[in-house]
PDB file of N, CA and C in Angstrom:
ATOM      1  N   UNK A   1     149.929  88.841 -69.824  1.00 70.00           N
ATOM      2  CA  UNK A   1     149.183  88.166 -70.729  1.00 70.00           C
ATOM      3  C   UNK A   1     148.942  88.947 -71.903  1.00 70.00           C
ATOM      4  N   UNK A   2     148.912  88.397 -73.190  1.00 94.00           N
ATOM      5  CA  UNK A   2     148.412  89.053 -74.154  1.00 94.00           C
ATOM      6  C   UNK A   2     147.120  89.786 -74.251  1.00 94.00           C
ATOM      7  N   UNK A   3     147.035  90.908 -74.660  1.00 95.00           N
ATOM      8  CA  UNK A   3     145.636  91.730 -74.432  1.00 95.00           C
ATOM      9  C   UNK A   3     144.371  91.015 -75.531  1.00 95.00           C
ATOM     10  N   UNK A   4     145.057  90.600 -76.593  1.00 94.00           N
ATOM     11  CA  UNK A   4     144.164  89.917 -77.473  1.00 94.00           C
ATOM     12  C   UNK A   4     143.621  88.345 -76.946  1.00 94.00           C
ATOM     13  N   UNK A   5     144.593  87.870 -76.175  1.00 96.00           N
ATOM     14  CA  UNK A   5     144.051  86.613 -75.524  1.00 96.00           C
ATOM     15  C   UNK A   5     143.126  86.829 -74.454  1.00 96.00           C
ATOM     16  N   UNK A   6     143.188  87.789 -73.616  1.00 97.00           N
ATOM     17  CA  UNK A   6     142.220  88.324 -72.754  1.00 97.00           C
ATOM     18  C   UNK A   6     140.878  88.504 -73.380  1.00 97.00           C
ATOM     19  N   UNK A   7     140.928  89.574 -74.519  1.00 97.00           N
ATOM     20  CA  UNK A   7     139.813  89.842 -75.197  1.00 97.00           C
ATOM     21  C   UNK A   7     139.198  88.525 -75.611  1.00 97.00           C
ATOM     22  N   UNK A   8     139.828  87.593 -76.402  1.00 97.00           N
ATOM     23  CA  UNK A   8     139.294  86.423 -76.872  1.00 97.00           C
ATOM     24  C   UNK A   8     138.450  85.717 -75.615  1.00 97.00           C
ATOM     25  N   UNK A   9     138.875  85.888 -74.484  1.00 98.00           N
ATOM     26  CA  UNK A   9     138.564  85.041 -73.328  1.00 98.00           C
ATOM     27  C   UNK A   9     137.096  85.873 -73.032  1.00 98.00           C
ATOM     28  N   UNK A  10     137.187  87.146 -73.081  1.00 98.00           N
ATOM     29  CA  UNK A  10     136.005  87.968 -72.625  1.00 98.00           C
ATOM     30  C   UNK A  10     134.781  87.835 -73.687  1.00 98.00           C
ATOM     31  N   UNK A  11     135.215  87.677 -75.004  1.00 97.00           N
ATOM     32  CA  UNK A  11     134.301  87.145 -75.991  1.00 97.00           C
ATOM     33  C   UNK A  11     133.572  86.026 -75.867  1.00 97.00           C
ATOM     34  N   UNK A  12     134.437  84.924 -75.607  1.00 98.00           N
ATOM     35  CA  UNK A  12     134.122  83.481 -75.249  1.00 98.00           C
ATOM     36  C   UNK A  12     133.182  83.447 -74.149  1.00 98.00           C
ATOM     37  N   UNK A  13     133.355  84.360 -73.123  1.00 98.00           N
ATOM     38  CA  UNK A  13     132.564  84.473 -71.917  1.00 98.00           C
ATOM     39  C   UNK A  13     131.375  84.917 -72.287  1.00 98.00           C
ATOM     40  N   UNK A  14     131.205  86.139 -72.942  1.00 97.00           N
ATOM     41  CA  UNK A  14     130.131  86.784 -73.236  1.00 97.00           C
ATOM     42  C   UNK A  14     129.127  85.999 -74.069  1.00 97.00           C
ATOM     43  N   UNK A  15     129.852  85.232 -75.202  1.00 98.00           N
ATOM     44  CA  UNK A  15     128.903  84.514 -75.909  1.00 98.00           C
ATOM     45  C   UNK A  15     128.391  83.211 -75.253  1.00 98.00           C
ATOM     46  N   UNK A  16     128.893  82.758 -74.285  1.00 98.00           N
ATOM     47  CA  UNK A  16     128.437  81.527 -73.530  1.00 98.00           C
ATOM     48  C   UNK A  16     127.127  82.086 -72.600  1.00 98.00           C
ATOM     49  N   UNK A  17     127.473  83.233 -71.804  1.00 98.00           N
ATOM     50  CA  UNK A  17     126.381  83.895 -71.314  1.00 98.00           C
ATOM     51  C   UNK A  17     125.026  83.881 -72.000  1.00 98.00           C
ATOM     52  N   UNK A  18     125.264  84.603 -73.339  1.00 97.00           N
ATOM     53  CA  UNK A  18     124.220  85.133 -74.254  1.00 97.00           C
ATOM     54  C   UNK A  18     123.502  83.771 -74.717  1.00 97.00           C
ATOM     55  N   UNK A  19     124.336  82.964 -75.262  1.00 97.00           N
ATOM     56  CA  UNK A  19     123.708  81.498 -75.688  1.00 97.00           C
ATOM     57  C   UNK A  19     122.955  80.780 -74.300  1.00 97.00           C
ATOM     58  N   UNK A  20     123.447  80.844 -73.443  1.00 97.00           N
ATOM     59  CA  UNK A  20     122.804  80.398 -71.976  1.00 97.00           C
ATOM     60  C   UNK A  20     121.649  80.977 -71.630  1.00 97.00           C
ATOM     61  N   UNK A  21     121.498  82.238 -72.189  1.00 95.00           N
ATOM     62  CA  UNK A  21     120.204  82.859 -71.781  1.00 95.00           C
ATOM     63  C   UNK A  21     119.018  82.184 -72.551  1.00 95.00           C
ATOM     64  N   UNK A  22     118.990  81.545 -73.432  1.00 92.00           N
ATOM     65  CA  UNK A  22     118.092  80.766 -74.112  1.00 92.00           C
ATOM     66  C   UNK A  22     117.508  79.555 -73.240  1.00 92.00           C
ATOM     67  N   UNK A  23     118.504  79.148 -72.363  1.00 95.00           N
ATOM     68  CA  UNK A  23     117.896  77.889 -71.506  1.00 95.00           C
ATOM     69  C   UNK A  23     117.643  78.311 -69.978  1.00 95.00           C
ATOM     70  N   UNK A  24     117.538  79.502 -69.848  1.00 97.00           N
ATOM     71  CA  UNK A  24     117.237  79.966 -68.594  1.00 97.00           C
ATOM     72  C   UNK A  24     115.569  79.865 -68.183  1.00 97.00           C
ATOM     73  N   UNK A  25     114.859  80.002 -69.225  1.00 95.00           N
ATOM     74  CA  UNK A  25     113.522  80.215 -69.286  1.00 95.00           C
ATOM     75  C   UNK A  25     112.876  81.073 -68.223  1.00 95.00           C
ATOM     76  N   UNK A  26     113.348  82.421 -68.633  1.00 95.00           N
ATOM     77  CA  UNK A  26     113.050  83.630 -67.683  1.00 95.00           C
ATOM     78  C   UNK A  26     113.785  83.512 -66.302  1.00 95.00           C
ATOM     79  N   UNK A  27     114.698  82.982 -66.404  1.00 96.00           N
ATOM     80  CA  UNK A  27     115.544  82.837 -65.043  1.00 96.00           C
ATOM     81  C   UNK A  27     114.809  81.988 -63.998  1.00 96.00           C
ATOM     82  N   UNK A  28     114.173  80.865 -64.542  1.00 97.00           N
ATOM     83  CA  UNK A  28     113.459  80.012 -63.639  1.00 97.00           C
ATOM     84  C   UNK A  28     114.345  78.706 -63.672  1.00 97.00           C
ATOM     85  N   UNK A  29     115.336  78.544 -64.505  1.00 97.00           N
ATOM     86  CA  UNK A  29     116.067  77.406 -64.351  1.00 97.00           C
ATOM     87  C   UNK A  29     117.570  77.776 -63.515  1.00 97.00           C
ATOM     88  N   UNK A  30     117.850  77.121 -62.472  1.00 97.00           N
ATOM     89  CA  UNK A  30     118.872  77.568 -61.784  1.00 97.00           C
ATOM     90  C   UNK A  30     120.238  77.311 -62.373  1.00 97.00           C
ATOM     91  N   UNK A  31     120.654  76.236 -62.899  1.00 97.00           N
ATOM     92  CA  UNK A  31     121.890  76.110 -63.744  1.00 97.00           C
ATOM     93  C   UNK A  31     122.320  76.942 -64.493  1.00 97.00           C
ATOM     94  N   UNK A  32     121.468  76.996 -65.634  1.00 97.00           N
ATOM     95  CA  UNK A  32     121.613  77.910 -66.875  1.00 97.00           C
ATOM     96  C   UNK A  32     121.632  79.554 -66.382  1.00 97.00           C
ATOM     97  N   UNK A  33     120.819  79.843 -65.372  1.00 97.00           N
ATOM     98  CA  UNK A  33     120.837  81.140 -64.724  1.00 97.00           C
ATOM     99  C   UNK A  33     122.228  81.372 -64.150  1.00 97.00           C
ATOM    100  N   UNK A  34     122.663  80.511 -63.300  1.00 98.00           N
ATOM    101  CA  UNK A  34     124.001  80.659 -62.904  1.00 98.00           C
ATOM    102  C   UNK A  34     125.081  80.632 -63.894  1.00 98.00           C
ATOM    103  N   UNK A  35     124.874  80.022 -65.031  1.00 98.00           N
ATOM    104  CA  UNK A  35     126.037  80.089 -66.140  1.00 98.00           C
ATOM    105  C   UNK A  35     126.178  81.431 -66.531  1.00 98.00           C
ATOM    106  N   UNK A  36     124.937  82.065 -66.954  1.00 98.00           N
ATOM    107  CA  UNK A  36     124.477  83.550 -67.418  1.00 98.00           C
ATOM    108  C   UNK A  36     125.295  84.478 -66.476  1.00 98.00           C
ATOM    109  N   UNK A  37     124.978  84.284 -65.025  1.00 98.00           N
ATOM    110  CA  UNK A  37     125.578  85.230 -64.218  1.00 98.00           C
ATOM    111  C   UNK A  37     127.291  85.030 -64.139  1.00 98.00           C
ATOM    112  N   UNK A  38     127.817  84.063 -64.189  1.00 98.00           N
ATOM    113  CA  UNK A  38     129.114  83.838 -63.940  1.00 98.00           C
ATOM    114  C   UNK A  38     129.769  84.250 -65.299  1.00 98.00           C
ATOM    115  N   UNK A  39     129.300  83.987 -66.533  1.00 98.00           N
ATOM    116  CA  UNK A  39     129.491  84.168 -67.803  1.00 98.00           C
ATOM    117  C   UNK A  39     129.773  85.674 -67.954  1.00 98.00           C
ATOM    118  N   UNK A  40     128.576  86.163 -67.558  1.00 98.00           N
ATOM    119  CA  UNK A  40     128.890  87.818 -67.911  1.00 98.00           C
ATOM    120  C   UNK A  40     129.737  88.424 -66.918  1.00 98.00           C
ATOM    121  N   UNK A  41     129.709  88.122 -65.709  1.00 98.00           N
ATOM    122  CA  UNK A  41     130.447  88.505 -64.721  1.00 98.00           C
ATOM    123  C   UNK A  41     131.937  88.358 -65.363  1.00 98.00           C
ATOM    124  N   UNK A  42     132.423  87.243 -65.689  1.00 98.00           N
ATOM    125  CA  UNK A  42     133.892  86.906 -66.232  1.00 98.00           C
ATOM    126  C   UNK A  42     133.832  87.854 -67.669  1.00 98.00           C
ATOM    127  N   UNK A  43     132.967  87.881 -68.406  1.00 97.00           N
ATOM    128  CA  UNK A  43     133.284  88.770 -69.497  1.00 97.00           C
ATOM    129  C   UNK A  43     133.484  90.187 -69.269  1.00 97.00           C
ATOM    130  N   UNK A  44     132.724  90.850 -68.292  1.00 97.00           N
ATOM    131  CA  UNK A  44     132.990  92.138 -67.947  1.00 97.00           C
ATOM    132  C   UNK A  44     134.213  92.655 -67.312  1.00 97.00           C
ATOM    133  N   UNK A  45     134.711  91.380 -66.177  1.00 97.00           N
ATOM    134  CA  UNK A  45     136.040  91.547 -65.853  1.00 97.00           C
ATOM    135  C   UNK A  45     137.105  91.469 -66.756  1.00 97.00           C
ATOM    136  N   UNK A  46     137.178  90.391 -67.558  1.00 97.00           N
ATOM    137  CA  UNK A  46     138.147  90.317 -68.711  1.00 97.00           C
ATOM    138  C   UNK A  46     138.196  91.661 -69.561  1.00 97.00           C
ATOM    139  N   UNK A  47     136.980  92.256 -69.865  1.00 96.00           N
ATOM    140  CA  UNK A  47     136.938  93.410 -70.769  1.00 96.00           C
ATOM    141  C   UNK A  47     137.665  94.552 -69.996  1.00 96.00           C
ATOM    142  N   UNK A  48     137.511  94.605 -68.664  1.00 96.00           N
ATOM    143  CA  UNK A  48     137.958  95.704 -67.616  1.00 96.00           C
ATOM    144  C   UNK A  48     139.617  95.522 -67.704  1.00 96.00           C
ATOM    145  N   UNK A  49     139.987  94.214 -67.587  1.00 96.00           N
ATOM    146  CA  UNK A  49     141.486  93.885 -67.684  1.00 96.00           C
ATOM    147  C   UNK A  49     142.214  94.421 -68.901  1.00 96.00           C
ATOM    148  N   UNK A  50     141.322  94.177 -70.100  1.00 97.00           N
ATOM    149  CA  UNK A  50     141.749  94.414 -71.455  1.00 97.00           C
ATOM    150  C   UNK A  50     141.983  95.912 -71.470  1.00 97.00           C
ATOM    151  N   UNK A  51     141.052  96.811 -71.114  1.00 96.00           N
ATOM    152  CA  UNK A  51     141.219  98.179 -70.883  1.00 96.00           C
ATOM    153  C   UNK A  51     142.189  98.672 -69.964  1.00 96.00           C
ATOM    154  N   UNK A  52     142.378  98.056 -68.771  1.00 96.00           N
ATOM    155  CA  UNK A  52     143.739  98.512 -68.214  1.00 96.00           C
ATOM    156  C   UNK A  52     145.017  98.401 -68.740  1.00 96.00           C
ATOM    157  N   UNK A  53     145.043  97.368 -69.650  1.00 95.00           N
ATOM    158  CA  UNK A  53     146.221  97.193 -70.319  1.00 95.00           C
ATOM    159  C   UNK A  53     146.442  98.165 -71.519  1.00 95.00           C
ATOM    160  N   UNK A  54     145.701  99.086 -71.522  1.00 92.00           N
ATOM    161  CA  UNK A  54     145.670 100.045 -72.645  1.00 92.00           C
ATOM    162  C   UNK A  54     145.090 100.161 -73.923  1.00 92.00           C
ATOM    163  N   UNK A  55     144.538  99.090 -74.281  1.00 91.00           N
ATOM    164  CA  UNK A  55     143.848  99.233 -75.449  1.00 91.00           C
ATOM    165  C   UNK A  55     142.485  99.947 -75.567  1.00 91.00           C
ATOM    166  N   UNK A  56     142.397 100.837 -76.530  1.00 89.00           N
ATOM    167  CA  UNK A  56     141.407 101.878 -76.745  1.00 89.00           C
ATOM    168  C   UNK A  56     140.158 101.473 -76.422  1.00 89.00           C
ATOM    169  N   UNK A  57     139.188 101.946 -75.751  1.00 91.00           N
ATOM    170  CA  UNK A  57     137.837 101.363 -75.476  1.00 91.00           C
ATOM    171  C   UNK A  57     137.086 101.282 -76.787  1.00 91.00           C
ATOM    172  N   UNK A  58     137.043 101.980 -77.628  1.00 86.00           N
ATOM    173  CA  UNK A  58     136.275 102.165 -78.796  1.00 86.00           C
ATOM    174  C   UNK A  58     136.618 100.824 -79.714  1.00 86.00           C
ATOM    175  N   UNK A  59     137.902 100.448 -79.739  1.00 85.00           N
ATOM    176  CA  UNK A  59     138.474  99.275 -80.515  1.00 85.00           C
ATOM    177  C   UNK A  59     138.074  97.928 -79.783  1.00 85.00           C
ATOM    178  N   UNK A  60     138.106  98.021 -78.440  1.00 90.00           N
ATOM    179  CA  UNK A  60     137.704  96.826 -77.578  1.00 90.00           C
ATOM    180  C   UNK A  60     136.438  96.552 -77.565  1.00 90.00           C
ATOM    181  N   UNK A  61     135.417  97.509 -77.556  1.00 89.00           N
ATOM    182  CA  UNK A  61     134.090  97.407 -77.617  1.00 89.00           C
ATOM    183  C   UNK A  61     133.660  96.997 -78.913  1.00 89.00           C
ATOM    184  N   UNK A  62     134.277  97.543 -80.042  1.00 87.00           N
ATOM    185  CA  UNK A  62     134.031  97.086 -81.320  1.00 87.00           C
ATOM    186  C   UNK A  62     134.306  95.735 -81.701  1.00 87.00           C
ATOM    187  N   UNK A  63     135.414  95.372 -81.519  1.00 89.00           N
ATOM    188  CA  UNK A  63     135.807  93.740 -81.575  1.00 89.00           C
ATOM    189  C   UNK A  63     134.838  92.896 -80.544  1.00 89.00           C
ATOM    190  N   UNK A  64     134.803  93.244 -79.300  1.00 91.00           N
ATOM    191  CA  UNK A  64     133.890  92.494 -78.483  1.00 91.00           C
ATOM    192  C   UNK A  64     132.486  92.373 -79.158  1.00 91.00           C
ATOM    193  N   UNK A  65     132.008  93.328 -79.281  1.00 90.00           N
ATOM    194  CA  UNK A  65     130.503  93.270 -79.703  1.00 90.00           C
ATOM    195  C   UNK A  65     130.403  92.638 -81.102  1.00 90.00           C
ATOM    196  N   UNK A  66     131.355  93.083 -81.891  1.00 91.00           N
ATOM    197  CA  UNK A  66     131.030  92.411 -83.317  1.00 91.00           C
ATOM    198  C   UNK A  66     131.166  90.824 -83.212  1.00 91.00           C
ATOM    199  N   UNK A  67     132.207  90.424 -82.505  1.00 92.00           N
ATOM    200  CA  UNK A  67     132.547  89.010 -82.401  1.00 92.00           C
ATOM    201  C   UNK A  67     131.429  88.433 -81.694  1.00 92.00           C
ATOM    202  N   UNK A  68     130.983  88.996 -80.759  1.00 94.00           N
ATOM    203  CA  UNK A  68     129.920  88.339 -80.105  1.00 94.00           C
ATOM    204  C   UNK A  68     128.647  88.093 -80.801  1.00 94.00           C
ATOM    205  N   UNK A  69     128.358  89.210 -81.823  1.00 92.00           N
ATOM    206  CA  UNK A  69     127.204  89.046 -82.657  1.00 92.00           C
ATOM    207  C   UNK A  69     127.492  88.169 -83.503  1.00 92.00           C
ATOM    208  N   UNK A  70     128.412  88.048 -84.196  1.00 92.00           N
ATOM    209  CA  UNK A  70     128.853  87.052 -85.254  1.00 92.00           C
ATOM    210  C   UNK A  70     128.635  85.554 -84.688  1.00 92.00           C
ATOM    211  N   UNK A  71     129.313  85.434 -83.576  1.00 95.00           N
ATOM    212  CA  UNK A  71     129.667  83.957 -82.808  1.00 95.00           C
ATOM    213  C   UNK A  71     128.218  83.535 -82.636  1.00 95.00           C
ATOM    214  N   UNK A  72     127.465  84.513 -81.922  1.00 95.00           N
ATOM    215  CA  UNK A  72     126.033  84.034 -81.493  1.00 95.00           C
ATOM    216  C   UNK A  72     125.180  83.669 -82.444  1.00 95.00           C
ATOM    217  N   UNK A  73     125.176  84.651 -83.686  1.00 93.00           N
ATOM    218  CA  UNK A  73     124.278  84.258 -84.893  1.00 93.00           C
ATOM    219  C   UNK A  73     124.971  82.933 -85.634  1.00 93.00           C
ATOM    220  N   UNK A  74     125.971  82.679 -85.829  1.00 93.00           N
ATOM    221  CA  UNK A  74     126.466  81.334 -86.134  1.00 93.00           C
ATOM    222  C   UNK A  74     126.126  80.020 -85.177  1.00 93.00           C
ATOM    223  N   UNK A  75     126.262  80.304 -83.989  1.00 96.00           N
ATOM    224  CA  UNK A  75     126.038  79.265 -83.141  1.00 96.00           C
ATOM    225  C   UNK A  75     124.314  78.805 -83.107  1.00 96.00           C
ATOM    226  N   UNK A  76     123.754  80.080 -83.212  1.00 95.00           N
ATOM    227  CA  UNK A  76     122.122  80.064 -83.304  1.00 95.00           C
ATOM    228  C   UNK A  76     122.011  78.926 -84.625  1.00 95.00           C
ATOM    229  N   UNK A  77     122.588  79.568 -85.671  1.00 94.00           N
ATOM    230  CA  UNK A  77     122.083  78.883 -86.752  1.00 94.00           C
ATOM    231  C   UNK A  77     122.790  77.278 -86.980  1.00 94.00           C
ATOM    232  N   UNK A  78     123.919  76.939 -86.662  1.00 94.00           N
ATOM    233  CA  UNK A  78     124.326  75.591 -86.559  1.00 94.00           C
ATOM    234  C   UNK A  78     123.961  74.680 -85.520  1.00 94.00           C
ATOM    235  N   UNK A  79     123.602  75.315 -84.238  1.00 94.00           N
ATOM    236  CA  UNK A  79     123.027  74.624 -83.285  1.00 94.00           C
ATOM    237  C   UNK A  79     121.628  74.633 -82.510  1.00 94.00           C
ATOM    238  N   UNK A  80     121.301  75.753 -82.851  1.00 93.00           N
ATOM    239  CA  UNK A  80     119.955  76.154 -82.190  1.00 93.00           C
ATOM    240  C   UNK A  80     118.760  76.257 -83.083  1.00 93.00           C
ATOM    241  N   UNK A  81     119.003  75.661 -84.405  1.00 92.00           N
ATOM    242  CA  UNK A  81     118.066  75.788 -85.286  1.00 92.00           C
ATOM    243  C   UNK A  81     117.405  77.164 -85.917  1.00 92.00           C
ATOM    244  N   UNK A  82     118.217  78.042 -85.564  1.00 94.00           N
ATOM    245  CA  UNK A  82     117.710  79.575 -85.938  1.00 94.00           C
ATOM    246  C   UNK A  82     118.107  79.697 -87.496  1.00 94.00           C
ATOM    247  N   UNK A  83     117.406  80.416 -88.169  1.00 93.00           N
ATOM    248  CA  UNK A  83     117.564  80.733 -89.628  1.00 93.00           C
ATOM    249  C   UNK A  83     118.479  81.874 -89.708  1.00 93.00           C
ATOM    250  N   UNK A  84     119.445  81.585 -90.927  1.00 93.00           N
ATOM    251  CA  UNK A  84     120.201  82.590 -91.369  1.00 93.00           C
ATOM    252  C   UNK A  84     120.278  82.495 -92.755  1.00 93.00           C
ATOM    253  N   UNK A  85     120.146  83.818 -93.352  1.00 94.00           N
ATOM    254  CA  UNK A  85     119.931  83.751 -94.863  1.00 94.00           C
ATOM    255  C   UNK A  85     121.261  84.673 -95.346  1.00 94.00           C
ATOM    256  N   UNK A  86     121.168  84.930 -96.754  1.00 95.00           N
ATOM    257  CA  UNK A  86     122.616  85.662 -97.268  1.00 95.00           C
ATOM    258  C   UNK A  86     122.438  87.069 -96.858  1.00 95.00           C
ATOM    259  N   UNK A  87     121.373  87.689 -96.772  1.00 95.00           N
ATOM    260  CA  UNK A  87     121.357  89.075 -96.212  1.00 95.00           C
ATOM    261  C   UNK A  87     121.838  89.196 -94.722  1.00 95.00           C
ATOM    262  N   UNK A  88     121.728  88.344 -94.057  1.00 92.00           N
ATOM    263  CA  UNK A  88     122.072  88.260 -92.836  1.00 92.00           C
ATOM    264  C   UNK A  88     123.576  87.981 -92.659  1.00 92.00           C
ATOM    265  N   UNK A  89     123.957  86.902 -93.524  1.00 92.00           N
ATOM    266  CA  UNK A  89     125.443  86.790 -93.670  1.00 92.00           C
ATOM    267  C   UNK A  89     126.209  87.814 -94.198  1.00 92.00           C
ATOM    268  N   UNK A  90     125.831  88.836 -94.903  1.00 95.00           N
ATOM    269  CA  UNK A  90     126.453  90.122 -95.441  1.00 95.00           C
ATOM    270  C   UNK A  90     126.334  91.280 -94.534  1.00 95.00           C
ATOM    271  N   UNK A  91     125.446  91.052 -93.674  1.00 92.00           N
ATOM    272  CA  UNK A  91     125.462  91.954 -92.562  1.00 92.00           C
ATOM    273  C   UNK A  91     126.549  91.784 -91.699  1.00 92.00           C
ATOM    274  N   UNK A  92     126.563  90.474 -91.160  1.00 90.00           N
ATOM    275  CA  UNK A  92     127.872  90.092 -90.403  1.00 90.00           C
ATOM    276  C   UNK A  92     129.112  90.518 -91.011  1.00 90.00           C
ATOM    277  N   UNK A  93     129.164  90.100 -92.191  1.00 91.00           N
ATOM    278  CA  UNK A  93     130.497  90.516 -92.948  1.00 91.00           C
ATOM    279  C   UNK A  93     130.749  92.042 -93.075  1.00 91.00           C
ATOM    280  N   UNK A  94     129.734  92.921 -93.043  1.00 92.00           N
ATOM    281  CA  UNK A  94     129.830  94.356 -92.771  1.00 92.00           C
ATOM    282  C   UNK A  94     130.380  94.781 -91.510  1.00 92.00           C
ATOM    283  N   UNK A  95     129.745  94.217 -90.346  1.00 89.00           N
ATOM    284  CA  UNK A  95     130.108  94.450 -89.061  1.00 89.00           C
ATOM    285  C   UNK A  95     131.500  94.156 -88.853  1.00 89.00           C
ATOM    286  N   UNK A  96     131.981  92.911 -89.283  1.00 86.00           N
ATOM    287  CA  UNK A  96     133.249  92.468 -89.241  1.00 86.00           C
ATOM    288  C   UNK A  96     134.470  93.401 -89.943  1.00 86.00           C
ATOM    289  N   UNK A  97     133.850  93.558 -91.035  1.00 89.00           N
ATOM    290  CA  UNK A  97     134.635  94.679 -92.031  1.00 89.00           C
ATOM    291  C   UNK A  97     134.994  96.067 -91.299  1.00 89.00           C
ATOM    292  N   UNK A  98     133.769  96.450 -90.550  1.00 86.00           N
ATOM    293  CA  UNK A  98     133.896  97.750 -89.878  1.00 86.00           C
ATOM    294  C   UNK A  98     134.852  97.599 -88.878  1.00 86.00           C
ATOM    295  N   UNK A  99     134.831  96.386 -88.052  1.00 83.00           N
ATOM    296  CA  UNK A  99     135.874  96.476 -86.883  1.00 83.00           C
ATOM    297  C   UNK A  99     137.127  96.556 -87.209  1.00 83.00           C
ATOM    298  N   UNK A 100     137.550  95.737 -88.496  1.00 84.00           N
ATOM    299  CA  UNK A 100     138.620  95.530 -89.013  1.00 84.00           C
ATOM    300  C   UNK A 100     139.221  96.986 -89.414  1.00 84.00           C
ATOM    301  N   UNK A 101     138.500  97.732 -89.885  1.00 85.00           N
ATOM    302  CA  UNK A 101     138.756  99.224 -90.518  1.00 85.00           C
ATOM    303  C   UNK A 101     139.148  99.853 -89.265  1.00 85.00           C
ATOM    304  N   UNK A 102     138.542  99.783 -88.093  1.00 79.00           N
ATOM    305  CA  UNK A 102     138.656 100.640 -86.854  1.00 79.00           C
ATOM    306  C   UNK A 102     140.206  99.984 -86.360  1.00 79.00           C
ATOM    307  N   UNK A 103     140.349  98.984 -86.283  1.00 76.00           N
ATOM    308  CA  UNK A 103     141.608  98.279 -85.767  1.00 76.00           C
ATOM    309  C   UNK A 103     142.761  98.850 -86.673  1.00 76.00           C
ATOM    310  N   UNK A 104     142.486  98.669 -88.022  1.00 81.00           N
ATOM    311  CA  UNK A 104     143.601  98.968 -88.947  1.00 81.00           C
ATOM    312  C   UNK A 104     143.870 100.533 -88.886  1.00 81.00           C
ATOM    313  N   UNK A 105     142.781 101.308 -88.731  1.00 79.00           N
ATOM    314  CA  UNK A 105     143.045 102.955 -88.537  1.00 79.00           C
ATOM    315  C   UNK A 105     143.598 103.447 -87.380  1.00 79.00           C
ATOM    316  N   UNK A 106     143.750 102.364 -86.509  1.00 68.00           N
ATOM    317  CA  UNK A 106     144.098 102.962 -84.950  1.00 68.00           C
ATOM    318  C   UNK A 106     145.541 103.358 -85.021  1.00 68.00           C
ATOM    319  N   UNK A 107     145.909 104.142 -84.078  1.00 60.00           N
ATOM    320  CA  UNK A 107     147.529 104.583 -83.981  1.00 60.00           C
ATOM    321  C   UNK A 107     148.298 103.398 -83.581  1.00 60.00           C
ATOM    322  N   UNK A 108     149.408 103.213 -84.276  1.00 53.00           N
ATOM    323  CA  UNK A 108     150.252 102.222 -83.737  1.00 53.00           C
ATOM    324  C   UNK A 108     151.580 102.636 -83.345  1.00 53.00           C
TER     325      UNK A 108
END
């Protein structure tokens, strides 16, 4: 399987777990709590698979964390009523730009 497909799945699982945290109410709600546990378990399993396929850990973690931050921020703004301003958008752009530079600067 393509390493980037696995990485995208790991990111999707991590974002699902993170967004679901909002609904656990301190881990007192069983269903959202189960979603968090399964999603984070899947995210770390998939992340480990990506690493076993030879992608450098620094690049993997940079892509995984930056994409997660950006997606959670956008989901929060679009669906959870959280505020986002131009400064925050610029910060997300800088994070994503930094990850792109890491990827472009890697050995090919």
